[in-house]
Amino acid sequence: MQQVTILGATGSIGISTLDVLARHPERYRVYALTAHSKVDELAAQCVQFRPARAVVGSAEAAARLSAMLRERDLRCDVSYGEAALCEVAAEADTVMAAIVGAAGLAPTLAAARAGRKILLANKEALVLSGQLFMDLVERHGAVLLPIDSEHNAIFQSLPMSYQRAPAASGVAKVVLTASGGPFLKRAVDTLETVTPDEACKHPNWSMGRKISVDSATMMNKGLEVIEAHWLFGATADQIEVVIHPQSVIHSMVSYVDGSVLAQLGNPDMRTPIAHALAYPERIDSGVAQLDLTSMAALQFEKPDFQRFPCLALAFDALRAGGTAPSLLNAANEVAVEAFLARRIGFRDIDRVVGRVMEENDHGAASSIEAVLAQDALARAAATNIVGSLAR
Ligand code: NAD
Ligand code: MG
């Protein structure tokens, strides 16, 4: 019986994870569930899954949750704050890291230090602290399995020997597919005025609002390029992005002999979640089998870097190295939040990120402290720029 902690249980990935766990009560037990502010949702999840611990974002939220669980006669240790998140991440066998943004960094690192099995959805944590994160995983014998559908697809398409001897495995490139998001065909000069709801209307995936905006700017693919660099040791030149609007091929690996291996499936995150949970076994995820004959066509095209400047900025940050990806990620988080709050326009997101990257020197990513300092500096710089652009 595996004990599972879900960091970010009330989010899109958290809910999909619970859906898969509920299908296999003989294999998995929920150890802890965490949420930032959605206390009612978390209480309902606690009633259904009976975790030993629950963690929320504030003392008030904890008091409300405790009262609700007491009313239901439910025994559950309720706490709040980052230290508690780190505890529940370190205490379970398996941790689903599904908090959005840099807020997920500390508990994910805590799971790595405790040598846990980490199912990584929170790409921002890896972008922020790449080498340091991977070093901790290695040093403490943690197992890191990608949940992001592209990276999970690449993981499934790589040979078992890849981690031990990448050079001998004949991998030429990893190819990340991207849907292109809701604005793939929209006239570029109309992008200034799109609304948060339009940006969050993804054609194929149902996701949280931050990653939905990132998909519309293609910053999501940019963060995934950096994520692929750390997970698979691929250089910027060995990572290709291909637009594939149907989201049926989730990504590919191309080999020196001309072979290309791909993973296909319906666009539903329960597939990569079930894959990583049971790896190396396979379990039912609740996702319907793919019906290829019902598909009219699978299309592919090159990404347009003029339409999607955030993708170019992410490649620049990866090539620059050091803490440049931390600058990119922090500036993007601030800009997306401001866009969702309707303080800046959609195209201002790439302007804020571009200016923060241009106006601030990056350094060496020598320690978590150095990375967090760069993150704080970039947030302050981005907040200033947002202030000057705000309408
Ligand atoms: P979401 O917004 O739906 O959920 C986020 C979760 O994080 C919620 O449970 C929330 O309570 C928690 N949270 C938010 N801020 C927090 C804070 N400051 N401290 C602690 N907890 C906090 O997001 P999501 O779409 O589920 O995405 C989660 C992560 O997974 C992101 O990093 C995203 O990039 C990644 N991801 C998501 C998908 C997807 O299909 N949704 C696919 C690939 C990767
Ligand atoms: Mg993805």
Short mmCIF file of C-alpha atoms and ligand atoms in Angstrom, two decimals:
data_model
loop_
_atom_site.label_atom_id
_atom_site.label_comp_id
_atom_site.label_asym_id
_atom_site.label_seq_id
_atom_site.Cartn_x
_atom_site.Cartn_y
_atom_site.Cartn_z
CA MET A 1 0.00 0.00 0.00
CA GLN A 2 1.57 3.30 -1.11
CA GLN A 3 0.95 6.39 1.02
CA VAL A 4 0.41 9.40 -1.23
CA THR A 5 0.60 13.12 -0.46
CA ILE A 6 -1.00 15.49 -2.96
CA LEU A 7 0.42 19.02 -2.85
CA GLY A 8 -2.24 21.18 -4.52
CA ALA A 9 -5.10 18.68 -4.15
CA THR A 10 -7.84 21.17 -5.07
CA GLY A 11 -6.27 22.12 -8.41
CA SER A 12 -6.83 20.60 -11.81
CA ILE A 13 -3.97 18.08 -11.45
CA GLY A 14 -4.85 17.37 -7.80
CA ILE A 15 -8.45 16.51 -8.71
CA SER A 16 -7.35 14.26 -11.60
CA THR A 17 -4.89 12.51 -9.26
CA LEU A 18 -7.63 11.78 -6.71
CA ASP A 19 -9.79 10.44 -9.53
CA VAL A 20 -7.08 7.91 -10.43
CA LEU A 21 -6.36 7.01 -6.78
CA ALA A 22 -10.07 6.38 -6.14
CA ARG A 23 -9.98 3.68 -8.85
CA HIS A 24 -7.30 1.72 -6.96
CA PRO A 25 -8.03 1.70 -3.21
CA GLU A 26 -6.12 -1.59 -2.88
CA ARG A 27 -2.87 0.07 -4.06
CA TYR A 28 -2.95 3.62 -2.70
CA ARG A 29 -3.86 5.40 0.50
CA VAL A 30 -4.06 9.19 0.68
CA TYR A 31 -1.68 10.34 3.41
CA ALA A 32 -2.04 14.12 3.11
CA LEU A 33 -3.95 16.67 1.03
CA THR A 34 -3.04 20.35 0.72
CA ALA A 35 -4.77 23.44 -0.63
CA HIS A 36 -4.09 27.14 -0.46
CA SER A 37 -7.50 28.72 0.13
CA LYS A 38 -10.27 26.42 -1.18
CA VAL A 39 -11.27 25.13 2.25
CA ASP A 40 -14.73 23.84 1.27
CA GLU A 41 -13.29 21.77 -1.59
CA LEU A 42 -10.51 20.42 0.62
CA ALA A 43 -12.99 19.49 3.36
CA ALA A 44 -15.06 17.49 0.85
CA GLN A 45 -11.90 15.70 -0.33
CA CYS A 46 -10.96 14.90 3.29
CA VAL A 47 -14.41 13.41 3.91
CA GLN A 48 -14.04 11.18 0.85
CA PHE A 49 -10.35 10.17 1.18
CA ARG A 50 -9.74 10.37 4.96
CA PRO A 51 -6.12 11.61 4.92
CA ALA A 52 -4.07 11.60 8.13
CA ARG A 53 -3.05 15.22 7.52
CA ALA A 54 -4.37 18.30 5.70
CA VAL A 55 -2.46 21.53 5.11
CA VAL A 56 -3.81 24.94 4.08
CA GLY A 57 -2.36 28.42 3.49
CA SER A 58 -3.33 30.38 6.62
CA ALA A 59 -4.31 30.08 10.29
CA GLU A 60 -7.88 31.21 9.45
CA ALA A 61 -8.22 28.58 6.74
CA ALA A 62 -6.88 25.95 9.15
CA ALA A 63 -9.40 26.96 11.83
CA ARG A 64 -12.26 26.77 9.32
CA LEU A 65 -11.16 23.38 8.02
CA SER A 66 -10.69 21.97 11.55
CA ALA A 67 -14.20 23.08 12.51
CA MET A 68 -15.71 21.53 9.37
CA LEU A 69 -13.92 18.21 9.92
CA ARG A 70 -14.82 18.14 13.62
CA GLU A 71 -18.48 18.54 12.67
CA ARG A 72 -18.13 15.43 10.51
CA ASP A 73 -16.32 13.55 13.32
CA LEU A 74 -13.28 13.18 11.10
CA ARG A 75 -9.86 12.63 12.62
CA CYS A 76 -7.33 14.62 10.61
CA ASP A 77 -4.34 16.66 11.68
CA VAL A 78 -4.83 20.15 10.20
CA SER A 79 -1.96 22.62 9.88
CA TYR A 80 -0.88 25.53 7.68
CA GLY A 81 2.11 27.16 6.05
CA GLU A 82 5.27 26.18 4.24
CA ALA A 83 6.88 24.17 7.05
CA ALA A 84 3.80 21.93 7.26
CA LEU A 85 3.80 21.49 3.46
CA CYS A 86 7.43 20.37 3.68
CA GLU A 87 6.58 17.88 6.45
CA VAL A 88 3.76 16.18 4.57
CA ALA A 89 5.93 16.08 1.44
CA ALA A 90 8.69 14.30 3.33
CA GLU A 91 6.43 11.87 5.22
CA ALA A 92 4.65 10.02 2.38
CA ASP A 93 6.04 7.34 0.02
CA THR A 94 4.85 9.20 -3.06
CA VAL A 95 4.33 12.93 -3.53
CA MET A 96 2.29 14.52 -6.29
CA ALA A 97 3.87 17.98 -6.67
CA ALA A 98 0.95 19.94 -8.14
CA ILE A 99 1.13 23.35 -6.49
CA VAL A 100 1.25 26.06 -9.16
CA GLY A 101 4.28 28.33 -9.40
CA ALA A 102 7.37 28.94 -7.28
CA ALA A 103 5.26 28.34 -4.13
CA GLY A 104 5.74 24.64 -4.86
CA LEU A 105 9.52 24.78 -4.67
CA ALA A 106 10.18 24.25 -0.94
CA PRO A 107 7.87 21.23 -0.43
CA THR A 108 9.07 19.60 -3.66
CA LEU A 109 12.68 19.98 -2.53
CA ALA A 110 11.68 18.55 0.87
CA ALA A 111 10.34 15.44 -0.89
CA ALA A 112 13.63 15.16 -2.80
CA ARG A 113 15.68 15.47 0.40
CA ALA A 114 13.59 12.72 1.99
CA GLY A 115 14.29 10.45 -1.00
CA ARG A 116 10.62 10.10 -1.96
CA LYS A 117 9.00 9.17 -5.24
CA ILE A 118 8.12 12.57 -6.75
CA LEU A 119 5.49 12.91 -9.45
CA LEU A 120 6.38 16.31 -10.84
CA ALA A 121 3.63 18.49 -12.29
CA ASN A 122 5.01 21.74 -10.84
CA LYS A 123 7.38 22.65 -13.70
CA GLU A 124 8.09 26.12 -12.26
CA ALA A 125 10.05 24.55 -9.37
CA LEU A 126 12.34 22.74 -11.78
CA VAL A 127 12.78 25.82 -14.01
CA LEU A 128 13.68 27.87 -10.95
CA SER A 129 16.22 25.55 -9.41
CA GLY A 130 17.15 23.06 -12.20
CA GLN A 131 20.61 21.74 -11.33
CA LEU A 132 20.14 22.07 -7.55
CA PHE A 133 16.87 20.14 -7.71
CA MET A 134 18.36 17.36 -9.88
CA ASP A 135 21.40 17.12 -7.57
CA LEU A 136 19.17 16.68 -4.51
CA VAL A 137 17.17 13.97 -6.28
CA GLU A 138 20.37 12.12 -7.11
CA ARG A 139 22.06 12.58 -3.73
CA HIS A 140 19.06 11.38 -1.71
CA GLY A 141 17.99 8.59 -4.05
CA ALA A 142 14.62 10.16 -4.82
CA VAL A 143 12.73 8.98 -7.91
CA LEU A 144 11.54 11.76 -10.20
CA LEU A 145 8.77 10.98 -12.68
CA PRO A 146 7.38 13.62 -15.03
CA ILE A 147 3.64 14.35 -15.05
CA ASP A 148 3.72 17.11 -17.64
CA SER A 149 2.19 15.25 -20.61
CA GLU A 150 5.08 16.11 -22.96
CA HIS A 151 7.79 14.98 -20.56
CA ASN A 152 5.86 11.92 -19.57
CA ALA A 153 5.56 11.09 -23.30
CA ILE A 154 9.31 11.58 -23.81
CA PHE A 155 10.06 9.48 -20.73
CA GLN A 156 7.90 6.71 -22.20
CA SER A 157 9.65 7.02 -25.58
CA LEU A 158 13.22 6.85 -24.22
CA PRO A 159 15.02 3.53 -23.73
CA MET A 160 15.48 2.29 -20.14
CA SER A 161 19.25 2.70 -20.62
CA TYR A 162 18.98 6.42 -21.30
CA GLN A 163 19.50 7.64 -17.71
CA ARG A 164 22.65 5.52 -17.32
CA ALA A 165 24.24 6.10 -20.73
CA PRO A 166 22.53 8.86 -22.72
CA ALA A 167 25.32 9.10 -25.31
CA ALA A 168 25.07 5.40 -26.19
CA SER A 169 21.29 5.46 -26.58
CA GLY A 170 21.30 7.16 -29.99
CA VAL A 171 18.91 9.96 -29.10
CA ALA A 172 19.22 12.82 -31.60
CA LYS A 173 16.44 15.12 -30.39
CA VAL A 174 13.47 15.38 -28.13
CA VAL A 175 10.47 16.89 -29.89
CA LEU A 176 7.94 18.69 -27.70
CA THR A 177 4.52 19.04 -29.26
CA ALA A 178 2.43 22.13 -28.51
CA SER A 179 -1.21 22.77 -29.30
CA GLY A 180 -0.53 26.45 -29.97
CA GLY A 181 -3.29 27.37 -27.51
CA PRO A 182 -6.41 29.43 -28.20
CA PHE A 183 -4.64 32.15 -30.25
CA LEU A 184 -2.79 30.04 -32.81
CA LYS A 185 -4.78 31.46 -35.73
CA ARG A 186 -5.99 34.77 -34.31
CA ALA A 187 -4.75 37.97 -36.04
CA VAL A 188 -1.65 39.06 -34.09
CA ASP A 189 -2.73 42.72 -33.96
CA THR A 190 -5.89 41.75 -32.04
CA LEU A 191 -3.97 40.05 -29.22
CA GLU A 192 -3.54 43.31 -27.27
CA THR A 193 -7.18 43.26 -26.20
CA VAL A 194 -7.95 39.59 -25.48
CA THR A 195 -9.53 38.93 -22.07
CA PRO A 196 -8.42 36.47 -19.35
CA ASP A 197 -11.42 34.26 -20.11
CA GLU A 198 -10.50 34.10 -23.80
CA ALA A 199 -6.90 33.29 -22.91
CA CYS A 200 -8.02 30.51 -20.53
CA LYS A 201 -10.26 28.83 -23.12
CA HIS A 202 -7.81 26.13 -24.18
CA PRO A 203 -8.92 24.14 -27.25
CA ASN A 204 -7.91 20.67 -25.93
CA TRP A 205 -7.01 20.70 -22.22
CA SER A 206 -8.87 21.78 -19.10
CA MET A 207 -6.29 23.26 -16.70
CA GLY A 208 -5.71 25.86 -13.97
CA ARG A 209 -5.79 29.52 -15.03
CA LYS A 210 -2.06 30.24 -14.73
CA ILE A 211 -0.95 27.39 -16.99
CA SER A 212 -3.84 28.18 -19.36
CA VAL A 213 -2.50 31.73 -19.86
CA ASP A 214 1.00 30.27 -20.23
CA SER A 215 -0.36 28.03 -22.99
CA ALA A 216 -1.87 31.04 -24.77
CA THR A 217 1.49 32.91 -24.73
CA MET A 218 3.38 29.63 -25.27
CA MET A 219 5.47 30.48 -22.20
CA ASN A 220 4.22 27.09 -21.05
CA LYS A 221 6.14 25.44 -23.91
CA GLY A 222 9.14 27.63 -23.07
CA LEU A 223 9.09 26.46 -19.44
CA GLU A 224 8.73 22.90 -20.76
CA VAL A 225 11.82 23.33 -22.95
CA ILE A 226 13.80 24.23 -19.81
CA GLU A 227 12.10 21.38 -17.93
CA ALA A 228 13.16 18.95 -20.69
CA HIS A 229 16.73 20.22 -20.45
CA TRP A 230 16.90 19.30 -16.76
CA LEU A 231 14.92 16.06 -16.88
CA PHE A 232 16.63 14.57 -19.92
CA GLY A 233 19.98 16.38 -20.10
CA ALA A 234 19.16 17.74 -23.57
CA THR A 235 20.80 20.97 -24.78
CA ALA A 236 18.74 23.79 -26.30
CA ASP A 237 19.79 22.58 -29.77
CA GLN A 238 18.57 19.06 -29.02
CA ILE A 239 15.07 20.27 -28.13
CA GLU A 240 12.59 21.03 -30.89
CA VAL A 241 9.09 22.46 -30.54
CA VAL A 242 6.44 21.46 -33.08
CA ILE A 243 2.89 22.81 -33.16
CA HIS A 244 0.38 19.98 -33.29
CA PRO A 245 -3.10 21.47 -32.77
CA GLN A 246 -4.90 18.16 -32.08
CA SER A 247 -2.84 17.26 -28.94
CA VAL A 248 -2.93 13.54 -29.75
CA ILE A 249 0.83 13.00 -30.02
CA HIS A 250 2.05 14.19 -26.63
CA SER A 251 5.75 14.37 -27.64
CA MET A 252 8.42 12.37 -29.44
CA VAL A 253 12.03 11.23 -29.35
CA SER A 254 13.97 11.13 -32.58
CA TYR A 255 16.96 8.80 -32.90
CA VAL A 256 20.17 8.93 -34.99
CA ASP A 257 18.99 6.05 -37.20
CA GLY A 258 15.94 8.02 -38.33
CA SER A 259 13.46 6.34 -35.98
CA VAL A 260 10.94 8.52 -34.17
CA LEU A 261 9.12 7.15 -31.12
CA ALA A 262 6.02 8.94 -29.90
CA GLN A 263 3.41 8.53 -27.19
CA LEU A 264 -0.21 9.10 -28.20
CA GLY A 265 -3.43 9.30 -26.28
CA ASN A 266 -6.54 11.32 -25.61
CA PRO A 267 -5.65 14.68 -24.00
CA ASP A 268 -6.44 13.78 -20.38
CA MET A 269 -3.89 14.23 -17.59
CA ARG A 270 -5.08 11.05 -15.86
CA THR A 271 -2.99 9.06 -18.37
CA PRO A 272 0.42 10.50 -17.34
CA ILE A 273 -0.71 10.55 -13.68
CA ALA A 274 -1.62 6.83 -13.76
CA HIS A 275 1.58 6.05 -15.66
CA ALA A 276 3.79 7.71 -13.07
CA LEU A 277 1.82 6.43 -10.07
CA ALA A 278 2.12 2.78 -11.09
CA TYR A 279 5.45 2.93 -12.98
CA PRO A 280 6.80 0.52 -14.14
CA GLU A 281 3.42 -1.22 -14.05
CA ARG A 282 0.29 0.04 -15.85
CA ILE A 283 -3.09 0.71 -14.26
CA ASP A 284 -6.49 1.85 -15.47
CA SER A 285 -6.72 5.67 -15.49
CA GLY A 286 -10.34 6.10 -16.50
CA VAL A 287 -9.28 7.55 -19.86
CA ALA A 288 -10.99 6.14 -22.95
CA GLN A 289 -8.88 4.30 -25.51
CA LEU A 290 -7.72 6.46 -28.41
CA ASP A 291 -9.82 6.01 -31.55
CA LEU A 292 -7.50 6.94 -34.42
CA THR A 293 -10.13 6.29 -37.08
CA SER A 294 -12.30 9.06 -35.65
CA MET A 295 -9.58 11.62 -36.31
CA ALA A 296 -9.73 13.56 -39.55
CA ALA A 297 -6.05 14.51 -39.63
CA LEU A 298 -3.01 15.13 -37.46
CA GLN A 299 -1.29 18.39 -38.37
CA PHE A 300 2.16 19.81 -37.61
CA GLU A 301 3.76 23.19 -38.14
CA LYS A 302 6.75 25.25 -36.99
CA PRO A 303 6.10 27.71 -34.14
CA ASP A 304 6.03 31.40 -35.09
CA PHE A 305 8.36 33.21 -32.68
CA GLN A 306 6.88 36.63 -33.64
CA ARG A 307 3.44 35.51 -32.55
CA PHE A 308 4.84 33.79 -29.46
CA PRO A 309 7.78 35.91 -28.17
CA CYS A 310 7.65 34.15 -24.77
CA LEU A 311 8.84 30.93 -26.41
CA ALA A 312 11.89 32.76 -27.77
CA LEU A 313 12.55 34.36 -24.36
CA ALA A 314 12.56 30.92 -22.72
CA PHE A 315 15.07 29.53 -25.24
CA ASP A 316 17.21 32.65 -24.55
CA ALA A 317 17.02 32.00 -20.80
CA LEU A 318 18.02 28.36 -21.23
CA ARG A 319 20.99 29.33 -23.42
CA ALA A 320 22.04 32.08 -20.96
CA GLY A 321 21.99 29.53 -18.10
CA GLY A 322 22.65 30.33 -14.41
CA THR A 323 19.73 32.08 -12.80
CA ALA A 324 18.33 33.43 -16.10
CA PRO A 325 15.47 30.88 -16.02
CA SER A 326 14.63 32.04 -12.46
CA LEU A 327 14.28 35.62 -13.78
CA LEU A 328 12.10 34.40 -16.63
CA ASN A 329 9.82 32.34 -14.40
CA ALA A 330 9.37 34.96 -11.67
CA ALA A 331 8.67 37.79 -14.14
CA ASN A 332 6.16 35.57 -15.92
CA GLU A 333 4.34 34.66 -12.68
CA VAL A 334 3.95 38.35 -11.78
CA ALA A 335 2.87 39.31 -15.30
CA VAL A 336 0.32 36.48 -15.62
CA GLU A 337 -1.19 37.33 -12.24
CA ALA A 338 -1.51 40.99 -13.32
CA PHE A 339 -3.08 39.94 -16.62
CA LEU A 340 -5.58 37.65 -14.86
CA ALA A 341 -6.45 40.57 -12.53
CA ARG A 342 -6.99 42.70 -15.69
CA ARG A 343 -4.26 45.15 -14.68
CA ILE A 344 -2.22 44.68 -17.87
CA GLY A 345 -2.99 43.47 -21.37
CA PHE A 346 -2.14 40.09 -22.87
CA ARG A 347 0.80 41.35 -24.94
CA ASP A 348 2.17 43.12 -21.86
CA ILE A 349 3.09 39.68 -20.49
CA ASP A 350 5.94 39.23 -22.97
CA ARG A 351 6.90 42.91 -22.56
CA VAL A 352 7.27 42.52 -18.78
CA VAL A 353 9.24 39.28 -19.09
CA GLY A 354 11.42 40.67 -21.89
CA ARG A 355 12.26 43.82 -19.94
CA VAL A 356 13.04 41.97 -16.70
CA MET A 357 15.38 39.68 -18.64
CA GLU A 358 17.03 42.61 -20.41
CA GLU A 359 17.40 44.96 -17.45
CA ASN A 360 18.66 42.51 -14.81
CA ASP A 361 21.89 40.57 -14.79
CA HIS A 362 21.62 36.92 -13.94
CA GLY A 363 24.21 35.12 -11.84
CA ALA A 364 25.32 31.60 -11.05
CA ALA A 365 22.65 29.25 -9.69
CA SER A 366 25.05 28.17 -6.96
CA SER A 367 22.58 27.68 -4.10
CA ILE A 368 18.86 27.69 -3.37
CA GLU A 369 19.41 31.03 -1.60
CA ALA A 370 20.98 32.53 -4.74
CA VAL A 371 18.07 31.27 -6.83
CA LEU A 372 15.48 32.63 -4.39
CA ALA A 373 17.29 36.00 -4.26
CA GLN A 374 17.12 36.19 -8.06
CA ASP A 375 13.44 35.19 -7.91
CA ALA A 376 12.72 38.00 -5.40
CA LEU A 377 14.65 40.55 -7.44
CA ALA A 378 12.79 39.61 -10.62
CA ARG A 379 9.40 39.80 -8.85
CA ALA A 380 10.19 43.32 -7.60
CA ALA A 381 11.38 44.42 -11.05
CA ALA A 382 8.34 42.88 -12.76
CA THR A 383 5.97 44.47 -10.22
CA ASN A 384 7.48 47.89 -11.02
CA ILE A 385 7.07 47.39 -14.75
CA VAL A 386 3.49 46.15 -14.26
CA GLY A 387 2.82 49.34 -12.24
CA SER A 388 4.07 51.50 -15.11
CA LEU A 389 1.93 49.60 -17.66
CA ALA A 390 -1.19 49.15 -15.53
CA ARG A 391 -4.35 50.62 -16.93
P1 NAD B 1 -4.49 24.93 -10.35
O1 NAD B 1 -4.43 26.41 -10.30
O2 NAD B 1 -5.70 24.27 -10.84
O3 NAD B 1 -4.17 24.34 -8.88
C1 NAD B 1 -3.11 24.82 -8.11
C2 NAD B 1 -3.07 24.17 -6.74
O4 NAD B 1 -1.99 24.78 -6.01
C3 NAD B 1 -4.33 24.36 -5.91
O5 NAD B 1 -4.60 23.20 -5.17
C4 NAD B 1 -3.95 25.50 -4.95
O6 NAD B 1 -4.62 25.41 -3.71
C5 NAD B 1 -2.47 25.29 -4.78
N1 NAD B 1 -1.77 26.56 -4.51
C6 NAD B 1 -1.86 27.71 -5.25
N2 NAD B 1 -1.06 28.66 -4.72
C7 NAD B 1 -0.47 28.12 -3.62
C8 NAD B 1 0.44 28.61 -2.64
N3 NAD B 1 0.91 29.87 -2.68
N4 NAD B 1 0.82 27.77 -1.65
C9 NAD B 1 0.36 26.50 -1.60
N5 NAD B 1 -0.51 25.99 -2.49
C10 NAD B 1 -0.92 26.78 -3.49
O7 NAD B 1 -3.20 24.48 -11.20
P2 NAD B 1 -3.01 23.16 -12.10
O8 NAD B 1 -3.50 23.41 -13.48
O9 NAD B 1 -3.49 21.95 -11.36
O10 NAD B 1 -1.42 23.12 -12.22
C11 NAD B 1 -0.59 22.73 -11.14
C12 NAD B 1 0.82 22.57 -11.63
O11 NAD B 1 0.88 21.51 -12.59
C13 NAD B 1 1.38 23.81 -12.35
O12 NAD B 1 2.73 23.95 -12.05
C14 NAD B 1 1.20 23.48 -13.82
O13 NAD B 1 2.16 24.11 -14.64
C15 NAD B 1 1.41 21.97 -13.81
N6 NAD B 1 0.74 21.27 -14.91
C16 NAD B 1 -0.62 21.29 -15.02
C17 NAD B 1 -1.26 20.64 -16.06
C18 NAD B 1 -2.76 20.62 -16.17
O14 NAD B 1 -3.29 19.95 -17.06
N7 NAD B 1 -3.51 21.31 -15.33
C19 NAD B 1 -0.49 19.97 -17.02
C20 NAD B 1 0.89 19.96 -16.88
C21 NAD B 1 1.50 20.61 -15.82
MG MG B 2 2.56 20.20 -20.76
#
